[in-house]
Coordinates of N, CA and C in Angstrom, one line a residue:
M1 N 20.3 1.5 -14.5 CA 19.9 1.8 -13.2 C 19.9 2.8 -12.9
T2 N 18.9 3.4 -12.1 CA 18.9 4.8 -11.8 C 18.9 4.9 -10.3
T3 N 19.4 6.1 -9.6 CA 19.4 6.2 -8.2 C 18.4 6.8 -7.4
R4 N 16.7 6.9 -8.2 CA 15.6 6.8 -7.8 C 14.6 6.3 -8.5
Y5 N 13.4 6.1 -7.7 CA 12.2 5.8 -8.8 C 11.8 6.6 -9.4
H6 N 10.8 6.4 -10.5 CA 10.1 7.1 -11.2 C 9.4 8.7 -10.7
P7 N 9.5 9.6 -10.8 CA 8.3 10.5 -9.7 C 7.1 10.0 -9.7
A8 N 6.6 9.4 -10.9 CA 4.8 9.0 -11.1 C 5.1 7.5 -9.7
L9 N 6.1 7.0 -9.7 CA 6.0 5.5 -8.9 C 6.2 6.2 -7.5
V10 N 7.0 7.5 -7.3 CA 7.3 8.3 -5.9 C 5.8 8.5 -5.6
A11 N 5.2 9.3 -6.1 CA 3.7 9.9 -6.0 C 2.7 8.7 -5.8
L12 N 2.7 7.9 -6.6 CA 1.9 6.9 -6.0 C 2.1 6.1 -5.0
H13 N 3.3 5.9 -4.6 CA 3.7 5.4 -3.2 C 3.4 6.1 -2.1
W14 N 3.6 7.7 -2.2 CA 3.4 8.3 -1.1 C 1.5 8.4 -1.0
I15 N 1.1 8.8 -2.1 CA -0.5 8.7 -1.7 C -1.2 7.8 -1.4
L16 N -0.7 6.3 -2.0 CA -1.4 5.0 -1.3 C -0.7 5.0 -0.1
A17 N 0.1 5.1 0.5 CA 0.4 4.9 1.8 C -0.4 5.8 2.6
L18 N -0.9 6.8 2.3 CA -1.7 7.7 2.9 C -3.1 7.4 3.0
M19 N -3.6 6.8 1.8 CA -4.7 6.5 1.4 C -4.9 5.0 2.4
I20 N -3.9 4.5 2.2 CA -4.3 2.6 3.0 C -4.0 2.8 4.5
F21 N -3.1 3.9 5.0 CA -3.2 4.1 6.3 C -4.7 4.4 7.0
M22 N -5.2 5.8 6.1 CA -6.4 6.0 6.5 C -7.7 4.7 6.6
A23 N -7.5 4.1 5.3 CA -8.8 3.3 5.5 C -8.4 2.2 6.5
L24 N -7.0 1.8 7.0 CA -6.8 0.5 7.8 C -6.9 1.4 9.3
V25 N -6.9 2.4 9.4 CA -6.6 3.0 10.8 C -7.6 4.1 11.3
V26 N -8.7 4.4 10.3 CA -9.6 5.6 10.5 C -10.8 4.6 10.1
G27 N -10.8 4.4 8.7 CA -12.0 4.1 7.9 C -12.7 2.8 8.4
G28 N -11.9 1.6 8.4 CA -12.4 0.3 9.2 C -12.8 0.5 10.3
P29 N -12.0 0.8 11.3 CA -12.5 0.6 13.3 C -13.5 1.6 13.2
M30 N -13.6 2.7 12.5 CA -14.5 3.9 12.8 C -16.2 3.0 12.5
M31 N -16.1 2.8 11.0 CA -17.4 1.8 10.6 C -17.7 0.7 11.9
A32 N -16.8 0.2 12.2 CA -17.0 -1.3 12.8 C -17.7 -1.0 13.8
A33 N -17.1 0.0 14.9 CA -17.6 0.6 16.0 C -19.1 1.0 15.7
M34 N -19.8 1.3 14.6 CA -20.8 2.6 14.4 C -22.0 1.2 14.2
E35 N -23.1 1.5 14.6 CA -24.2 0.4 14.6 C -24.9 0.7 13.1
S36 N -25.4 0.0 12.6 CA -25.9 0.0 11.0 C -27.2 0.8 11.0
T37 N -27.8 1.2 12.2 CA -28.8 2.3 11.9 C -28.5 3.4 12.2
D38 N -27.2 3.8 12.4 CA -26.6 5.3 12.7 C -26.7 5.6 11.4
P39 N -27.1 7.2 10.8 CA -27.4 7.6 9.5 C -25.9 7.8 9.0
Q40 N -24.8 8.2 10.1 CA -23.5 8.4 9.8 C -22.9 6.8 9.1
K41 N -23.5 5.9 9.4 CA -22.6 4.7 9.1 C -22.6 4.7 7.3
L42 N -24.0 5.0 7.0 CA -24.4 5.1 5.7 C -23.4 6.0 4.7
T43 N -23.4 7.1 5.3 CA -22.3 8.4 5.1 C -20.7 7.5 4.8
G44 N -20.3 6.9 5.8 CA -19.0 6.4 6.0 C -18.7 5.4 5.4
M45 N -19.7 4.4 5.2 CA -19.5 3.4 4.2 C -19.6 3.7 2.6
T46 N -20.0 4.7 2.2 CA -20.3 5.2 0.8 C -18.6 5.7 0.6
G47 N -18.3 6.3 1.6 CA -17.0 6.9 1.4 C -15.7 6.2 1.4
H48 N -15.9 5.3 2.6 CA -15.1 3.5 2.5 C -15.1 3.0 0.9
I49 N -16.4 3.0 0.5 CA -16.5 2.0 -0.8 C -15.8 2.5 -1.8
I50 N -15.9 3.6 -1.9 CA -15.6 4.8 -3.0 C -14.1 5.1 -2.5
W51 N -13.2 4.7 -1.6 CA -12.2 5.0 -1.2 C -11.2 3.7 -1.3
G52 N -11.7 2.7 -1.5 CA -11.2 1.3 -1.5 C -11.2 0.9 -3.3
M53 N -11.9 1.6 -3.4 CA -11.9 1.4 -5.2 C -11.1 2.0 -5.8
T54 N -10.7 3.6 -4.9 CA -9.8 4.4 -6.0 C -8.5 3.6 -5.4
I55 N -8.5 3.0 -4.3 CA -6.8 2.4 -3.7 C -6.8 1.6 -4.9
G56 N -7.6 0.8 -5.4 CA -7.6 -0.6 -6.5 C -7.0 0.1 -7.5
V57 N -7.4 1.1 -7.8 CA -7.4 1.5 -9.1 C -5.6 2.0 -9.4
L58 N -5.4 2.8 -8.0 CA -4.1 3.2 -7.8 C -3.0 2.0 -7.8
I59 N -3.3 1.3 -6.9 CA -2.4 -0.1 -7.1 C -2.1 -0.7 -8.3
L60 N -3.1 -0.4 -9.0 CA -2.7 -1.3 -10.5 C -2.1 -0.6 -11.4
L61 N -2.1 0.7 -11.1 CA -1.4 1.8 -12.0 C 0.3 2.1 -11.2
R62 N 0.4 2.1 -9.8 CA 1.3 1.7 -9.4 C 2.3 0.7 -9.9
L63 N 1.4 -0.5 -10.0 CA 2.2 -1.8 -10.4 C 2.6 -2.1 -11.8
I64 N 1.6 -1.3 -12.4 CA 2.4 -1.1 -14.0 C 3.3 0.1 -14.0
T65 N 3.5 1.2 -13.5 CA 4.2 2.1 -13.4 C 5.5 1.1 -13.1
R66 N 5.7 0.5 -12.2 CA 6.7 -0.4 -11.7 C 7.5 -1.0 -12.3
F67 N 6.3 -1.8 -13.2 CA 7.3 -2.4 -14.5 C 7.7 -2.0 -15.8
V68 N 7.1 -0.8 -16.1 CA 7.5 0.0 -17.4 C 8.7 1.0 -17.0
T69 N 9.1 1.4 -15.4 CA 9.9 2.5 -15.4 C 11.1 1.8 -14.9
K70 N 12.3 2.9 -15.1 CA 13.6 2.2 -14.2 C 13.9 2.6 -13.0
K71 N 14.4 1.4 -12.2 CA 14.5 1.2 -11.2 C 16.0 1.1 -10.2
P72 N 16.2 1.7 -9.2 CA 17.2 1.4 -8.4 C 17.6 0.2 -8.2
A73 N 19.2 -0.2 -8.4 CA 19.2 -1.7 -7.5 C 18.6 -2.1 -6.4
K74 N 18.5 -3.1 -6.4 CA 17.8 -3.9 -5.1 C 18.8 -3.5 -3.6
A75 N 17.7 -3.0 -2.8 CA 18.4 -2.7 -1.4 C 19.0 -3.8 -1.0
D76 N 20.5 -3.4 -0.6 CA 21.2 -4.6 -0.1 C 21.7 -4.1 1.5
T77 N 21.1 -5.4 2.4 CA 21.4 -5.4 3.9 C 22.9 -5.9 4.2
G78 N 23.5 -6.6 3.2 CA 24.3 -7.4 3.7 C 24.0 -9.0 4.3
K79 N 22.6 -9.0 4.4 CA 22.2 -10.5 4.5 C 21.2 -11.0 4.0
A80 N 21.4 -12.1 3.1 CA 20.8 -12.6 2.3 C 19.3 -12.7 2.7
V81 N 19.2 -13.2 4.3 CA 17.8 -13.5 4.5 C 16.9 -12.0 4.9
L82 N 17.4 -11.3 4.9 CA 16.9 -9.6 5.2 C 16.7 -9.2 3.7
N83 N 17.1 -9.4 2.6 CA 16.8 -9.4 1.6 C 15.8 -9.8 1.0
T84 N 16.0 -11.3 1.0 CA 14.5 -12.2 0.6 C 13.4 -11.6 1.6
A85 N 13.5 -11.4 2.5 CA 12.3 -11.0 3.5 C 11.9 -9.7 3.1
A86 N 12.5 -8.7 2.7 CA 12.3 -7.5 2.3 C 11.1 -7.8 0.8
G87 N 12.4 -8.4 0.2 CA 11.3 -8.8 -1.3 C 9.9 -9.1 -1.4
L88 N 9.7 -10.2 -0.3 CA 8.4 -10.9 -0.3 C 7.4 -10.2 0.4
T89 N 8.2 -8.8 1.4 CA 7.1 -8.2 2.3 C 6.5 -7.4 1.2
H90 N 7.6 -6.3 0.3 CA 6.8 -5.4 -0.8 C 5.8 -6.7 -2.0
W91 N 6.2 -7.7 -2.1 CA 5.1 -8.6 -3.2 C 4.1 -8.6 -2.3
A92 N 4.1 -9.1 -1.1 CA 3.0 -9.5 -0.2 C 1.8 -8.4 0.1
M93 N 2.9 -7.1 0.2 CA 1.6 -5.9 0.8 C 0.8 -5.7 -0.3
Y94 N 1.7 -5.5 -1.9 CA 1.0 -5.2 -2.9 C -0.4 -6.7 -3.4
A95 N -0.4 -7.8 -3.0 CA -1.0 -8.9 -2.9 C -2.3 -8.4 -1.9
L96 N -1.8 -8.2 -0.3 CA -2.3 -7.9 0.3 C -3.6 -6.7 -0.2
V97 N -3.1 -5.5 -0.6 CA -3.6 -4.6 -0.7 C -4.9 -5.0 -1.8
A98 N -4.3 -5.9 -3.0 CA -5.2 -6.3 -4.0 C -6.6 -7.2 -3.4
G99 N -6.1 -7.8 -2.1 CA -6.9 -8.9 -1.6 C -8.1 -8.0 -0.7
M100 N -7.7 -7.1 -0.4 CA -8.6 -6.0 0.7 C -9.6 -5.5 -0.6
V101 N -9.1 -4.8 -1.4 CA -10.1 -4.7 -2.5 C -10.9 -5.1 -3.2
L102 N -10.6 -6.7 -3.7 CA -11.5 -7.5 -4.2 C -12.3 -8.1 -2.8
S103 N -11.9 -8.2 -1.4 CA -12.7 -8.9 -0.6 C -13.7 -7.6 -0.2
G104 N -13.4 -6.6 -0.5 CA -14.6 -5.1 -0.2 C -15.4 -5.1 -1.1
L105 N -15.1 -5.5 -2.2 CA -16.0 -5.5 -3.4 C -16.7 -6.6 -3.6
V106 N -16.3 -7.9 -3.1 CA -17.2 -9.0 -3.0 C -18.2 -8.6 -1.9
M107 N -17.9 -8.3 -0.7 CA -18.7 -8.1 0.6 C -19.9 -7.0 -0.2
A108 N -19.2 -5.9 -1.0 CA -20.3 -5.2 -1.4 C -21.1 -5.5 -2.2
Y109 N -20.8 -6.1 -2.9 CA -21.9 -6.7 -4.0 C -22.9 -8.3 -3.7
N110 N -22.6 -9.2 -2.5 CA -23.2 -9.8 -1.4 C -23.9 -9.1 -0.6
A111 N -23.9 -8.1 -0.3 CA -24.4 -7.3 0.9 C -25.8 -6.3 0.1
D112 N -25.1 -6.2 -0.8 CA -26.2 -5.1 -2.4 C -25.6 -3.9 -1.5
L113 N -24.5 -3.7 -1.1 CA -23.7 -2.2 -0.6 C -24.1 -1.1 -1.7
F114 N -23.8 -1.8 -3.0 CA -23.5 -0.8 -3.9 C -24.7 -0.2 -4.2
A115 N -26.0 -0.9 -4.6 CA -27.4 -0.3 -4.4 C -27.9 0.6 -3.1
I116 N -27.4 0.0 -2.0 CA -27.6 1.0 -0.6 C -26.8 2.2 -0.9
T117 N -25.7 2.0 -1.0 CA -24.7 3.7 -1.0 C -24.9 4.3 -1.8
L118 N -24.3 3.4 -3.2 CA -24.4 4.7 -4.1 C -25.3 4.4 -4.9
G119 N -26.3 3.8 -4.8 CA -27.7 3.9 -5.9 C -28.7 4.5 -5.0
G120 N -28.8 4.6 -4.0 CA -30.1 5.1 -3.2 C -30.8 4.8 -3.0
S121 N -30.8 3.2 -3.1 CA -31.7 2.4 -3.3 C -32.8 2.7 -1.7
G122 N -32.4 3.1 -0.7 CA -33.1 3.6 0.4 C -33.1 2.5 1.7
A123 N -32.8 1.2 1.4 CA -32.5 0.0 1.6 C -31.9 0.1 3.1
P124 N -31.9 -0.6 4.0 CA -31.1 -0.3 5.2 C -29.9 -1.1 5.0
L125 N -28.6 -0.7 5.9 CA -27.4 -1.4 6.0 C -27.8 -2.5 6.4
P126 N -27.1 -3.7 6.1 CA -27.0 -5.2 6.6 C -26.9 -4.9 8.0
A127 N -27.5 -5.3 9.1 CA -27.2 -5.3 10.7 C -25.9 -5.9 11.0
D128 N -25.5 -6.9 10.1 CA -24.3 -7.8 10.9 C -23.3 -7.9 9.1
L129 N -22.3 -7.3 8.9 CA -21.6 -7.9 7.5 C -20.7 -8.8 8.1
T130 N -20.5 -9.3 9.2 CA -19.7 -10.3 9.3 C -20.4 -11.8 8.7
V131 N -21.6 -11.6 9.0 CA -22.0 -12.9 8.3 C -21.8 -13.2 6.9
Y132 N -21.2 -12.6 6.3 CA -20.5 -12.6 4.9 C -19.1 -12.9 5.1
P133 N -18.9 -14.1 4.1 CA -17.4 -14.6 4.3 C -16.5 -13.4 3.9
A134 N -16.6 -12.7 2.6 CA -15.7 -11.7 2.3 C -15.6 -10.8 3.4
R135 N -16.4 -10.5 4.4 CA -16.0 -9.3 5.3 C -15.3 -10.0 6.3
V136 N -15.6 -11.3 6.5 CA -14.5 -12.2 7.6 C -12.6 -12.0 6.8
A137 N -12.8 -11.9 5.7 CA -11.7 -12.1 5.0 C -11.0 -10.7 5.1
H138 N -11.5 -10.1 4.6 CA -11.6 -8.2 4.7 C -10.8 -7.8 6.1
G139 N -11.6 -8.5 7.1 CA -10.8 -8.1 8.1 C -9.4 -8.7 8.7
V140 N -9.4 -10.2 8.4 CA -8.1 -11.0 8.5 C -7.1 -10.2 7.4
I141 N -7.4 -10.1 6.5 CA -6.5 -9.3 5.6 C -6.0 -8.0 6.0
A142 N -6.9 -7.2 6.5 CA -6.8 -6.0 6.9 C -5.3 -5.9 8.4
N143 N -5.7 -7.1 9.3 CA -4.8 -7.5 10.1 C -3.4 -7.5 10.0
V144 N -3.5 -8.6 8.9 CA -1.8 -8.8 8.2 C -1.5 -7.9 7.5
L145 N -2.0 -7.1 6.6 CA -1.5 -5.9 6.0 C -0.7 -4.8 6.9
T146 N -1.8 -4.6 8.0 CA -1.4 -3.9 9.1 C 0.1 -4.3 9.7
A147 N 0.3 -5.3 10.3 CA 1.6 -6.2 10.4 C 2.4 -5.9 9.6
L148 N 2.4 -6.4 8.3 CA 3.3 -5.9 6.9 C 3.8 -4.5 6.9
L149 N 2.9 -3.7 7.5 CA 3.2 -2.3 7.0 C 4.1 -2.0 8.4
V150 N 3.6 -2.5 9.5 CA 4.8 -1.8 10.3 C 6.1 -2.6 10.3
L151 N 6.2 -3.6 9.6 CA 7.3 -4.5 9.5 C 8.1 -3.6 8.3
H152 N 7.4 -2.8 7.5 CA 8.0 -2.3 6.2 C 8.6 -0.9 6.9
V153 N 7.9 -0.3 7.8 CA 8.5 1.0 8.7 C 10.0 0.5 9.4
V154 N 9.7 -0.7 10.0 CA 10.8 -1.1 10.6 C 12.0 -1.0 10.1
G155 N 11.7 -1.8 8.5 CA 12.5 -2.0 7.6 C 13.4 -0.9 7.4
W156 N 12.4 0.2 7.2 CA 12.7 1.6 7.0 C 13.5 2.1 7.8
A157 N 13.2 2.3 9.0 CA 14.0 2.5 10.2 C 15.8 2.0 10.2
F158 N 15.7 0.6 10.1 CA 16.9 -0.1 10.0 C 17.8 0.4 9.1
H159 N 17.2 0.8 7.4 CA 18.4 1.0 6.7 C 18.4 2.7 7.1
Q160 N 17.6 3.6 7.6 CA 17.9 5.1 8.5 C 18.6 5.2 9.2
F161 N 18.6 3.8 10.3 CA 19.2 4.7 11.5 C 20.4 3.8 12.1
I162 N 20.3 2.5 11.0 CA 21.7 1.6 11.5 C 22.3 1.3 10.3
L163 N 22.2 0.9 8.9 CA 22.9 1.0 7.9 C 23.0 2.6 7.3
R164 N 22.4 3.3 7.9 CA 22.7 4.6 7.1 C 22.6 4.7 5.9
D165 N 22.0 4.5 5.0 CA 22.5 4.4 4.0 C 21.3 5.4 3.1
R166 N 20.5 5.8 3.7 CA 19.9 6.9 3.1 C 18.7 6.5 1.9
L167 N 18.4 5.0 2.1 CA 17.4 4.1 1.5 C 16.3 5.2 1.0
I168 N 15.6 5.8 2.2 CA 14.2 6.6 1.7 C 14.6 7.6 0.7
S169 N 15.8 7.9 0.3 CA 15.9 9.1 -0.9 C 15.5 8.5 -2.2
R170 N 15.5 7.3 -1.9 CA 15.3 6.6 -3.4 C 13.9 6.5 -3.9
M171 N 12.9 6.8 -2.7 CA 11.4 7.0 -3.0 C 11.1 8.2 -2.3
W172 N 12.1 9.2 -3.0 CA 11.4 10.4 -2.7 C 11.6 11.7 -4.2
F173 N 10.9 12.5 -4.1 CA 11.3 13.4 -5.1 C 12.4 14.0 -5.8
G174 N 13.1 14.2 -6.7 CA 14.6 14.4 -7.1 C 15.0 14.0 -8.5
K175 N 16.0 15.0 -8.6 CA 16.7 14.5 -9.9 C 17.2 12.8 -9.8
R176 N 16.7 12.3 -11.0 CA 17.2 10.9 -11.3 C 18.4 10.8 -11.9
Q177 N 19.4 10.1 -11.9 CA 20.6 9.9 -12.4 C 21.1 8.5 -12.5
A178 N 22.2 8.2 -13.5 CA 22.4 7.1 -13.3 C 23.1 6.5 -12.5
A179 N 23.2 5.4 -11.8 CA 23.5 5.0 -10.4 C 25.3 4.8 -11.2
P180 N 26.3 5.2 -9.9 CA 27.7 5.1 -10.4 C 28.0 3.6 -10.5
K181 N 28.9 3.6 -11.2 CA 29.6 2.2 -11.3 C 30.7 1.7 -10.6
T182 N 30.8 0.5 -10.5 CA 32.3 0.6 -9.5 C 33.5 0.0 -10.5
E183 N 34.2 -0.2 -9.9 CA 35.8 -0.3 -10.5 C 35.5 -1.6 -12.0
A184 N 34.4 -2.6 -11.4 CA 34.6 -3.4 -12.1 C 33.2 -3.6 -13.1
G185 N 32.4 -2.5 -13.4 CA 31.8 -1.9 -14.2 C 30.4 -2.0 -13.6
Q186 N 30.3 -2.4 -12.1 CA 28.5 -2.9 -12.0 C 28.2 -1.7 -11.5
Q187 N 26.9 -1.5 -11.8 CA 26.4 -0.1 -10.9 C 26.1 -0.6 -9.2
T188 N 26.2 0.6 -8.5 CA 26.5 0.7 -7.2 C 24.9 0.8 -6.5
L189 N 24.9 0.7 -5.3 CA 23.4 0.9 -4.6 C 23.8 2.3 -4.0
E190 N 23.2 3.7 -4.4 CA 23.5 4.9 -3.4 C 22.2 5.5 -3.1
A191 N 22.1 6.6 -2.7 CA 20.9 7.2 -2.3 C 20.9 8.1 -3.4

């Protein structure tokens, strides 16, 4: 065991956090508000597709890095229900990000957005993307993912301000050390 996550995992965490925040808060709502005939929507859609595919590649790299590097002991709130909920929330976020990427790719394929945005076909954007089931799924997943991200931040605040266990330090840069052991020889959870 170690006291911190691997620096590559830390970097991917924070890069993805920013990218997902931007995609959910800025990218999606801004484009939904624009008319398909607005020339800026084509530019925005092109960027959103590239951004989403980049998130897909980075989340895959993050999962691989998570499995091949040493990790700190699991965080313990002292409540089994909260510990289980935290673990499920983390894995659900991975699944939802993957779902966002996949539904976006399916929508782009079905609506011929790759040819329109990246291929320069000159065809107009579809008037209404919500006719595609993948677009509807994309929106639902975005809402669920947003709710889980808020829950994730609430969990961080609980650890930071209620438990005061400095859990955030594990997902930040710094020297990685072997976790200290208790008298029974078990490694402890420390910042």
